[in-house]
Coordinates of C-alpha atoms in Angstrom, one line a residue:
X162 CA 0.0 -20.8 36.9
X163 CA 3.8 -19.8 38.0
X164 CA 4.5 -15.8 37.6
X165 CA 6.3 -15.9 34.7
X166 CA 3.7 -17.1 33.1
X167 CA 1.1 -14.6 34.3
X168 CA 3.6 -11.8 33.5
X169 CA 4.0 -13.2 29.8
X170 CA 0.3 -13.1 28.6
X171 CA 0.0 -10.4 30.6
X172 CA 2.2 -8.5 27.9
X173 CA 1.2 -10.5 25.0
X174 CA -2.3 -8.8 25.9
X175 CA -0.8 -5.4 26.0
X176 CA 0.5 -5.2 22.7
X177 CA -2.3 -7.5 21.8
X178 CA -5.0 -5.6 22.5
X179 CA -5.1 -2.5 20.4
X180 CA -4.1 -4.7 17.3
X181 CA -7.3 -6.1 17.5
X182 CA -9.5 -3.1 18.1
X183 CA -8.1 -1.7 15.1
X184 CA -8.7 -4.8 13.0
X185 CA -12.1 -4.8 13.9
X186 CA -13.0 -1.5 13.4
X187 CA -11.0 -1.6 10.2
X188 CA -12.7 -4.6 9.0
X189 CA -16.1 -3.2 9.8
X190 CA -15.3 0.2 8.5
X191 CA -14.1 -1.3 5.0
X192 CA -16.5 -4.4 4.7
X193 CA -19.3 -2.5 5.9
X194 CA -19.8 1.5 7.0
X195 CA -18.0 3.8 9.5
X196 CA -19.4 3.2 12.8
X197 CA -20.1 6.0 14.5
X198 CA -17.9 8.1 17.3
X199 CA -19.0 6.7 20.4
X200 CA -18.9 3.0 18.7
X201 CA -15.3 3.7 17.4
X202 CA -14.1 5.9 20.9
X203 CA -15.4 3.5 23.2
X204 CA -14.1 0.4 21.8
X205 CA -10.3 1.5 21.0
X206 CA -10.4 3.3 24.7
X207 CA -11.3 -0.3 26.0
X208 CA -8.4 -1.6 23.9
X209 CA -6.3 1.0 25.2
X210 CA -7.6 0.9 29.0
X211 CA -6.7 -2.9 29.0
X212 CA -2.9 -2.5 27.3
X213 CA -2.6 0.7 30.2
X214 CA -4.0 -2.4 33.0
X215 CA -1.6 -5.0 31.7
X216 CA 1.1 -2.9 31.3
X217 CA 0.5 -1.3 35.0
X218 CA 1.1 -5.1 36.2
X219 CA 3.7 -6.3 35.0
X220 CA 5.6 -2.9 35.4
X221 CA 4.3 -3.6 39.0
X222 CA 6.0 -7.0 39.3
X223 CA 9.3 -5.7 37.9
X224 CA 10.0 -2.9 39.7
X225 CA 9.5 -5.6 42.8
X226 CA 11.8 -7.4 41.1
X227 CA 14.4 -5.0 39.5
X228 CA 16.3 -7.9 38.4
X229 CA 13.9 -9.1 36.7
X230 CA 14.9 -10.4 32.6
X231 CA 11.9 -12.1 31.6
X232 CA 12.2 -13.7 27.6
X233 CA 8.5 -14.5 26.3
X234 CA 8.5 -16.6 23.8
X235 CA 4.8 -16.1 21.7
X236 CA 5.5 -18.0 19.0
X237 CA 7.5 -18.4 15.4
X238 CA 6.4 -16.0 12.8
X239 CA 7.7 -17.5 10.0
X240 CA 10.3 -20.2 9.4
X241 CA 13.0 -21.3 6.6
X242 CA 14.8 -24.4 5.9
X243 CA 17.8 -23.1 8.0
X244 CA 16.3 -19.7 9.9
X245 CA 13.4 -18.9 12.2
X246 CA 11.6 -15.5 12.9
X247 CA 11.0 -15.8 16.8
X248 CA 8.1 -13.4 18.2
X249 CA 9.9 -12.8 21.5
X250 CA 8.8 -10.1 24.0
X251 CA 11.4 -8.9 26.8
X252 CA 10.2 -7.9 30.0
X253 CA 12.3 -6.3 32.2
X254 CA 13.1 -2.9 34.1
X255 CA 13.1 -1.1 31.0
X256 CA 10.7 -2.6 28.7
X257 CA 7.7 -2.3 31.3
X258 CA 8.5 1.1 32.3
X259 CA 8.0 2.1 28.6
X260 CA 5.3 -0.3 28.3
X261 CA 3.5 2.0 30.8
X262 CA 4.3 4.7 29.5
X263 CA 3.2 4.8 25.9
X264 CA -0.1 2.7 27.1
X265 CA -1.0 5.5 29.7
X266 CA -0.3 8.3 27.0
X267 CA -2.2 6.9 24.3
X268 CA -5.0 6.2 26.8
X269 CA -4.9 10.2 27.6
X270 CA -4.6 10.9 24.2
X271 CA -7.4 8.8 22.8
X272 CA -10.1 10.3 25.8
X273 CA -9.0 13.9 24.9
X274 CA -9.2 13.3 21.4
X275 CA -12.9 12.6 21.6
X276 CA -14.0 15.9 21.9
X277 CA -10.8 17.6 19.8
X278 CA -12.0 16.0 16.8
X279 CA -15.6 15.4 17.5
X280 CA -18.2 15.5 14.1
X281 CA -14.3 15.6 12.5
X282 CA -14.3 13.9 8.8
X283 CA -11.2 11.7 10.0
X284 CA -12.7 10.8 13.3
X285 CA -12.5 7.1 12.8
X286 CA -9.4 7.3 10.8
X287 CA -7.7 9.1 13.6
X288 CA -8.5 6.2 16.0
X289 CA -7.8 3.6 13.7
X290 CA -4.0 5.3 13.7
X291 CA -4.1 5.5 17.1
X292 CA -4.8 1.9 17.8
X293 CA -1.7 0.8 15.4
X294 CA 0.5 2.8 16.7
X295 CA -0.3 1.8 20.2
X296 CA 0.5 -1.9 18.5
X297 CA 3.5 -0.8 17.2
X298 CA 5.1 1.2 19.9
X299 CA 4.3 -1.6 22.2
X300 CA 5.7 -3.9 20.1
X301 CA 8.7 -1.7 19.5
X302 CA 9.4 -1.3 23.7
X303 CA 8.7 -5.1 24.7
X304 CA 10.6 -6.5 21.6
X305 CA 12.7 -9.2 22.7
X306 CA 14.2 -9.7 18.9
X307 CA 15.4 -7.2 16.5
X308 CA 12.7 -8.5 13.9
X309 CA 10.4 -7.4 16.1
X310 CA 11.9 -3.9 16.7
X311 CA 12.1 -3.4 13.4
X312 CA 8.3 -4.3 13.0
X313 CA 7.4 -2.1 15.8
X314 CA 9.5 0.5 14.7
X315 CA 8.2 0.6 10.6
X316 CA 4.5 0.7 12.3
X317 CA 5.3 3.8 14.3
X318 CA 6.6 5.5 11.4
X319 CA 3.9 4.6 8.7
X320 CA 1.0 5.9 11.4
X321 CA 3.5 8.9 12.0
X322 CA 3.8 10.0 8.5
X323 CA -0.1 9.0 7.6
X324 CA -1.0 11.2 10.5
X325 CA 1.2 14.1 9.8
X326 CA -0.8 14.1 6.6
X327 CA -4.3 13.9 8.8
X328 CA -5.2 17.0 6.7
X329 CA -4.7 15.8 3.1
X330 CA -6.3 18.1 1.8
X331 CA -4.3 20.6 2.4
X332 CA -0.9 21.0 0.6
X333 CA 1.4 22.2 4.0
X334 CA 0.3 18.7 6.0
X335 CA 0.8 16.7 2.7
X336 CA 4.4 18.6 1.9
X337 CA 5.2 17.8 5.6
X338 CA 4.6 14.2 5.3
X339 CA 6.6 14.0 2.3
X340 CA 9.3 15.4 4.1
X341 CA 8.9 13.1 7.4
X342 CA 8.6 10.0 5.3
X343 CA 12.1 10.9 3.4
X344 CA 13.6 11.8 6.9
X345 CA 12.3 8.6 7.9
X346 CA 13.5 6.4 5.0
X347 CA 17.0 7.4 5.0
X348 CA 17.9 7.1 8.2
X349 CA 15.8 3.9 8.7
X350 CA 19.2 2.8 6.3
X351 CA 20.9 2.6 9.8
X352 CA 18.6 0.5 11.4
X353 CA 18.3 -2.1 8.5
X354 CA 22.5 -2.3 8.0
X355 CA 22.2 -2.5 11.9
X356 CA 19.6 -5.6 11.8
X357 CA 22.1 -7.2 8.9
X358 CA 25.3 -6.4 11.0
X359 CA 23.7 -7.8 14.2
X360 CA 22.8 -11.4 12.3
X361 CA 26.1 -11.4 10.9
X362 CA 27.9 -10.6 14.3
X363 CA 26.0 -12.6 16.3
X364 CA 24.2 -14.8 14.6
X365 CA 21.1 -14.4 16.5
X366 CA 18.5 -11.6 16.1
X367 CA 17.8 -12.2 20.2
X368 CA 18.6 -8.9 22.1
X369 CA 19.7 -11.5 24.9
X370 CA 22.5 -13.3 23.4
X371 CA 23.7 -9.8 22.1
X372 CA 23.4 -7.6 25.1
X373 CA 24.0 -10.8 27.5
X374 CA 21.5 -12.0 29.8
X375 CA 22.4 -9.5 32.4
X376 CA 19.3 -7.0 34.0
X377 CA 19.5 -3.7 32.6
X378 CA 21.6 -2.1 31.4
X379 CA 24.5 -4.3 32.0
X380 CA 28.0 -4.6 32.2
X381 CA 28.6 -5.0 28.2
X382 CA 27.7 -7.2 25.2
X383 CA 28.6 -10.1 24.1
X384 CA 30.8 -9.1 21.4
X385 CA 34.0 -7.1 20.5
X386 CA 34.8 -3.7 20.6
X387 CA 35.1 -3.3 16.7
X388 CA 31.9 -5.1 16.2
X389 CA 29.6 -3.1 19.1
X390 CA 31.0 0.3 18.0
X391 CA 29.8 -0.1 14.5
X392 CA 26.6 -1.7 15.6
X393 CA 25.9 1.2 17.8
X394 CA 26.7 3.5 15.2
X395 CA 24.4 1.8 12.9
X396 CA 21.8 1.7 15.0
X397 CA 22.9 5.5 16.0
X398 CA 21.5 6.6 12.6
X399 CA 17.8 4.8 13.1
X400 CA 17.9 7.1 16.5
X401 CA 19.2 10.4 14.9
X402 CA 16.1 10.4 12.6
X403 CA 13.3 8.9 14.6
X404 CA 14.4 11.6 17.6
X405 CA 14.9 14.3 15.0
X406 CA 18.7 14.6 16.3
X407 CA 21.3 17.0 14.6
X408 CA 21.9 17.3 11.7
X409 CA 18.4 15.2 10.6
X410 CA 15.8 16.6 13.2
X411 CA 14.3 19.8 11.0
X412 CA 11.3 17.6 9.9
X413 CA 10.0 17.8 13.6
X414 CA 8.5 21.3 13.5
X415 CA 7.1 20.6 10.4
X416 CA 5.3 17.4 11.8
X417 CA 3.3 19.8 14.0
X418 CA 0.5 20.0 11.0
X419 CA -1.0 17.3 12.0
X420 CA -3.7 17.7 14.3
X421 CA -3.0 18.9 18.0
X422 CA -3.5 15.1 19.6
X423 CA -1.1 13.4 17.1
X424 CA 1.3 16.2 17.9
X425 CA 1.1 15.3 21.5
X426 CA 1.4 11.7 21.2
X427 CA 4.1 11.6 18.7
X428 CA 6.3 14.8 18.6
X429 CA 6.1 15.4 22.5
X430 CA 5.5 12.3 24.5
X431 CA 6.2 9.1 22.9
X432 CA 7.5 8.3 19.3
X433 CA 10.0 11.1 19.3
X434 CA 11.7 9.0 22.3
X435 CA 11.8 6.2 20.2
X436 CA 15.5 6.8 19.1
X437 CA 16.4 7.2 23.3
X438 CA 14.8 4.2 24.2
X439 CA 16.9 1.7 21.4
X440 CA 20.2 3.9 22.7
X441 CA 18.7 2.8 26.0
X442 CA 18.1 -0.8 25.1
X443 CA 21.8 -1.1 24.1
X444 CA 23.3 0.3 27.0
X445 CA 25.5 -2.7 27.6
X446 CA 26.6 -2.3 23.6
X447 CA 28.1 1.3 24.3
X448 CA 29.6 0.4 27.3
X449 CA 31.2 -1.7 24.8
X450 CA 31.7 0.7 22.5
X451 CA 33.5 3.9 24.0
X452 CA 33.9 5.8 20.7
X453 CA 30.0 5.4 20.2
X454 CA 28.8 6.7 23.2
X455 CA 31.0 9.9 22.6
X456 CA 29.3 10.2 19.0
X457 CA 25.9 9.7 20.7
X458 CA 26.9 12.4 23.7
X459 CA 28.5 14.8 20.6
X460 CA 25.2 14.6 18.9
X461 CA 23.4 15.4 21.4
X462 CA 25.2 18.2 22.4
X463 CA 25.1 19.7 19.0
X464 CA 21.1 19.2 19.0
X465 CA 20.6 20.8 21.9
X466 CA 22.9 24.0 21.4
X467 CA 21.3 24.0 18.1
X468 CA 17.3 23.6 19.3
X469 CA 17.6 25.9 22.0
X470 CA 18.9 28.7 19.7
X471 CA 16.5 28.0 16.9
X472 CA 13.5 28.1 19.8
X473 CA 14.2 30.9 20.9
X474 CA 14.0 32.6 18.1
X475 CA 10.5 31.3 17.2
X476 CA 7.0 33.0 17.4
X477 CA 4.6 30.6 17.3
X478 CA 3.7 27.9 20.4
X479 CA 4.7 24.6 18.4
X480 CA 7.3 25.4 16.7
X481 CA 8.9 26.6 19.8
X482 CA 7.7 23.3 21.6
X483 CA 9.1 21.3 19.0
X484 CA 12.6 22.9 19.6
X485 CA 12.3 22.3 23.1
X486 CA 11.7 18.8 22.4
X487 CA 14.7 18.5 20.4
X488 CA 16.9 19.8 22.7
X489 CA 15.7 17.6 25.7
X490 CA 15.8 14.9 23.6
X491 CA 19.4 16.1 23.0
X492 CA 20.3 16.0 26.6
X493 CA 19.2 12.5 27.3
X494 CA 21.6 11.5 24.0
X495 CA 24.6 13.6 25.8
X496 CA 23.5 11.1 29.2
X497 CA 23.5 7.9 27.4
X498 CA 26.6 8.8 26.2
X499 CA 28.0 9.7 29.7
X500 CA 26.9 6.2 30.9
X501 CA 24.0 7.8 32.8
X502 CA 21.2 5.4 31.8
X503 CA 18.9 5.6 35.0
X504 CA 18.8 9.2 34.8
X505 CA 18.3 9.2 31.4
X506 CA 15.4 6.6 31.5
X507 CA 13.8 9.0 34.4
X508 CA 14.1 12.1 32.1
X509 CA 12.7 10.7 28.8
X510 CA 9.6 9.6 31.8
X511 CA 9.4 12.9 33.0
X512 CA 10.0 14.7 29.7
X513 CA 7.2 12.6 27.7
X514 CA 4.3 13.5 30.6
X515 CA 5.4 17.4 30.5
X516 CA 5.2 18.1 27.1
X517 CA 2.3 15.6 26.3
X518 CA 0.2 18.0 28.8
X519 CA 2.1 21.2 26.8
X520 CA 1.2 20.3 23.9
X521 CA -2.4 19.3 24.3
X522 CA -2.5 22.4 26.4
X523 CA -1.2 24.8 23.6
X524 CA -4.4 26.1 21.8
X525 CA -5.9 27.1 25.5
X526 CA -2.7 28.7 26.3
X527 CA -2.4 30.9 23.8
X528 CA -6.2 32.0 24.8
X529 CA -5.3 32.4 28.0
X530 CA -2.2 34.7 27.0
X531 CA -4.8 37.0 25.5
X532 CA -6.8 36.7 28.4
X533 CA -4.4 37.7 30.2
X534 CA -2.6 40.8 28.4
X535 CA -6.1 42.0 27.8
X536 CA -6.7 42.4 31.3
X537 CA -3.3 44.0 32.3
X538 CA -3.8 46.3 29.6
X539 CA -0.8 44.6 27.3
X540 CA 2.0 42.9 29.3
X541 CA 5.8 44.0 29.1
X542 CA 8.3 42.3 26.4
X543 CA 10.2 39.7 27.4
X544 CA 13.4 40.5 29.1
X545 CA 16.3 39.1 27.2
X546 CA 18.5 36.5 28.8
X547 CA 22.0 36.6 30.8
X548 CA 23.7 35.6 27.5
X549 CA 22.4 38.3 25.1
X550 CA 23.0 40.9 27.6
X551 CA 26.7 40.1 28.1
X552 CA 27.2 39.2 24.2
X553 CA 28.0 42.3 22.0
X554 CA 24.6 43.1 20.1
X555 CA 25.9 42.9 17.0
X556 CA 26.9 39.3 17.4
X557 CA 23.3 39.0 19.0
X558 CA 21.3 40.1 16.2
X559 CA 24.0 37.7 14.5
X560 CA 22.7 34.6 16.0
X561 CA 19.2 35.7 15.9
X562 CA 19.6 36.4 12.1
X563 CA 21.1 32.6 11.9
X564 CA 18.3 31.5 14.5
X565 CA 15.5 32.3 12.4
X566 CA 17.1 31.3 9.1
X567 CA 17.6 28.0 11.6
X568 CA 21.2 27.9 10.5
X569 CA 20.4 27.6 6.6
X570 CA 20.2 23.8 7.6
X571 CA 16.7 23.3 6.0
X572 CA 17.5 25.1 3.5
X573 CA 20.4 22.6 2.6
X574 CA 18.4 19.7 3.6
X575 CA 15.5 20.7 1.1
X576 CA 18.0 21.2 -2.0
X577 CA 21.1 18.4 -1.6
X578 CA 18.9 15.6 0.3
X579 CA 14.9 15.7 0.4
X580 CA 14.8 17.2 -3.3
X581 CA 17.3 14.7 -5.0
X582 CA 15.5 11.4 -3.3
X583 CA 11.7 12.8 -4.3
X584 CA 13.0 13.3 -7.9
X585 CA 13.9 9.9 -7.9
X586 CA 10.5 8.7 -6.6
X587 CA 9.3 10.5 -9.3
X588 CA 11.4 8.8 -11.9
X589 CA 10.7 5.7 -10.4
X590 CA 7.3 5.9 -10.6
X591 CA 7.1 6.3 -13.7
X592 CA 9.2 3.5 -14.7
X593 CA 6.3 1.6 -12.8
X594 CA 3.8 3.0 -14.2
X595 CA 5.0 2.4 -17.7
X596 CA 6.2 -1.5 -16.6
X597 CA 2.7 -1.8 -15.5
X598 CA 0.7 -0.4 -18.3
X599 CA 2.9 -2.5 -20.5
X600 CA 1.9 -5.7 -18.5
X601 CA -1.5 -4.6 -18.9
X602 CA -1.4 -3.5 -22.7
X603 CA -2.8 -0.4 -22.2
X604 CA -0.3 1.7 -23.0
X605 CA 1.6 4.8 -21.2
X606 CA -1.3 6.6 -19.3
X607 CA 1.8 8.6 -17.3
X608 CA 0.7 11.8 -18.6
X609 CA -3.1 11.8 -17.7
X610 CA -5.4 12.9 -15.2
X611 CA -4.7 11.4 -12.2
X612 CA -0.4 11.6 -12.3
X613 CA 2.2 10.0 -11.2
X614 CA 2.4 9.1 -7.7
X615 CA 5.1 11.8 -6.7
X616 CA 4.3 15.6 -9.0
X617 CA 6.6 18.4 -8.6
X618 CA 5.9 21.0 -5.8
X619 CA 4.6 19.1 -2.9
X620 CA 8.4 20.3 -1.2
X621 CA 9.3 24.0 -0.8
X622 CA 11.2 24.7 -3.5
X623 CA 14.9 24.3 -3.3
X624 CA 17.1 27.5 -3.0
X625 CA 17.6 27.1 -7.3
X626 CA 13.8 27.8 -7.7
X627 CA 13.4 24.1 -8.8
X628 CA 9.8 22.9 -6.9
X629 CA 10.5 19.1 -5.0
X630 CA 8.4 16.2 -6.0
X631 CA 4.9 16.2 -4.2
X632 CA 2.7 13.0 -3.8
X633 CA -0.3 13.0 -5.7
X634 CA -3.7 11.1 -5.1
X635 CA -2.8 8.5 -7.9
X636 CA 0.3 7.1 -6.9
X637 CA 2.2 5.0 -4.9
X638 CA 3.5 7.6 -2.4
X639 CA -0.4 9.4 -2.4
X640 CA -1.1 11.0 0.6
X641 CA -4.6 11.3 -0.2
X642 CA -8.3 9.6 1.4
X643 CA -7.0 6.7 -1.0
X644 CA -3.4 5.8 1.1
X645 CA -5.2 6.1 4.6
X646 CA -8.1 4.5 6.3
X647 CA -11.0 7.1 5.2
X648 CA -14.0 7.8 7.3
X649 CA -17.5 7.6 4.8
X650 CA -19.9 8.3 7.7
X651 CA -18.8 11.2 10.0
X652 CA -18.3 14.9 8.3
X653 CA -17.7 18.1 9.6
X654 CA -15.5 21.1 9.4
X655 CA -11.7 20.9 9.0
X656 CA -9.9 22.0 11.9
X657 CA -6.5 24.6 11.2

């Protein structure tokens, strides 16, 4: 058996392998009962441990190789009479450094979550998210064709959103999904046009006939400067949302109600730098694109002026991490768009493995804070920065004032984008649900116990008093125990 050959099963079993630990356990869990923590822990670990193995190899054999542009071709995934979906993997300098990455993370995550959310009532639920959106963010970094991006990068977000909501029920972590999910939808806009554009364009949905068949990143695609600059831009969208980028990124400190793990893994180490990566992927299509890449390095430079005062400003550990997040994330934006896509690949690296260990570290932080003052008898203020001592105060308390109101930017969000699309899942809904109970001949049932899948005041209410539609446990948008994997065995305590 030749090399190539070794290196593509190799990564057909990395992405492989947590798909089907969590269509075991899901099987067994829904055809059966739960089974039990150290059944459910041990075998998505061992899914997870072999993914980290696989991924360790074949990053192995291409940094040996940095010129490495391995196509794996695993199979059709559907066909036409005149077009073919091709499951392609790409395994190169870039796809197996990710690879690495988000296997090794999840692996951390999974052993610490063990003991986080022991005798927890969503214990298996959690791992069962886990496992898919190890599938999926492998998926997403190997993909070879945009079909399977796009696969990869739906699963992400469904297991983000689902475990924003770990805590359904509880209005805040529902409310915050909502809000995700819309974040999520509307930008996703970009990435779909993008897919469309790119079949169009090129008439291929292989990232090798579009980017060229040059090692990473490349000299420049393999199209014109008109098309690349608005397929970038397309796809520039997809990254603003998933990397909660200015002026779309104020659903990330919300995210941070899901439970401590899934804040790690998503919001600090790996799906947040799901946006940087696809920028990454299409290095060759900004270089290609000049006017792009200066959108992409505006953006980022907006996001991380804009997350650094809105940190600052904050009083509580995630929230300020979340900021922080944005703003790095920000800086690796303004690099791609400076051409730097080495040092942007090393920062996202170094970034994801800092504020995975931050944010997993942040409930024993704070205790150690108070360990700390308590001993010293109280610790001093902080001292305020170079900045606010050679800015007049008044413009100071200014920019705080702005800072904690986070520029009125939520606020705006909330009332001209997030409340407008939920009414109309609301309406929607119940154009369904009369079409459905029509089909059925039962009649209009809309109105009784149990509601329409989207109800009013899940969403802050807008800044005209008028509550935002809120998913409820009967509809299509529920998230409830009925729209996620539920655990019937284990039960304990809910975790804040």
């Amino acid at each position: 058996m030749s090399l190539p050959e070794i290196l593509a099963r190799l990564a057909a079993l990395a992405v492989v392998a947590p798909a089907v630990a969590f269509a075991a356990l899901g099987a067994f869990t829904l055809l059966l009962r739960a089974p039990s923590e150290r059944v459910v822990s041990r075998v998505v670990l061992a899914a997870l441990t072999l993914s980290a193995l696989s991924s360790l190899v074949v990053w192995g054999c291409a940094v040996i190789a940095p010129d490495a542009f391995l196509a794996v071709d695993v199979g059709h995934w559907f066909k036409t009479r005149e077009y073919e979906f091709d499951l392609v993997l790409l395994i190169d300098r870039l796809s197996s450094t990710m690879m690495l990455l988000v296997s090794l993370i999840a692996l951390v995550v999974g052993r610490f979550s063990i003991a986080y959310l022991h005798r927890e009532a969503g214990f298996t639920r959690f791992f069962l998210l886990l496992s898919l959106f190890a599938t999926g963010m492998l998926a997403l970094v190997s993909a070879g064709t945009v079909d399977v991006f796009f696969a990869g990068w739906e699963l992400v977000g469904v297991t983000s959103v689902l475990l924003v909501a770990f805590f359904h029920e509880r209005a805040a972590p529902a409310r915050a999904a909502a809000r995700v999910y819309v974040t999520y939808r509307l930008c996703d806009i970009g990435l779909l046009v993008g897919v469309v554009l790119m079949h169009e364009l090129a008439h291929s949905s292989h990232f090798e006939a579009v980017l060229g068949g040059e090692a990473w990143p490349g000299t420049g695609a393999a199209l014109g400067q008109g098309g690349a600059t608005a397929l970038a831009l397309c796809f520039l969208v997809a990254a603003m949302g998933k990397s909660a980028q200015f002026p779309v990124g104020s659903w990330l400190p919300r995210a941070m109600e899901g439970p401590t793990p899934s804040s790690a893994l998503f919001y600090g180490a790996i799906s947040v730098h799901a946006g940087v990566y696809l920028l990454l992927r299409l290095a060759p299509l900004l270089q290609s694109a000049p006017a792009a890449s200066a959108v992409v390095a505006v953006v980022g430079a907006l996001t991380a002026v804009y997350a650094t005062l809105v940190g600052r400003a904050q009083s509580d550990v995630k929230s300020a991490l979340a900021h922080a997040t944005m703003s790095q994330v920000g800086i690796m934006f303004i690099e791609i768009g400076l051409g730097f896509y080495q040092l942007a690949l090393v920062h996202l690296f170094a970034h994801a493995c800092l504020r995975c260990l931050q944010l997993l570290r942040a409930p024993s932080a704070l205790r150690d804070a108070q360990d700390i003052r308590s001993a010293h008898e109280g610790a001093p203020l902080p001292q305020l920065g170079l900045a606010a001592r050679l800015l007049p105060a008044r413009l100071v308390r200014r920019v705080y004032w702005l800072a904690l109101e986070r520029f009125h930017l939520e606020a705006l969000q909330e009332r001209f984008v997030a409340a407008p699309v939920m009414r109309l899942g609301q309406r929607l809904d119940r154009v369904e649900r009369r079409l459905v109970a029509t089909l059925a001949g039962v009649g209009d049932r809309s109105g009784e116990g149990g509601g329409g899948g989207v109800a009013r005041g899940a969403l802050p209410a807008g800044e005209g008093g008028e509550g935002v539609a809120r998913p409820s446990s009967g509809g299509a948008m529920a998230l409830s125990s009925r729209s996620v994997l539920s655990d019937s065995r284990d039960a304990g305590e809910v975790r804040s």
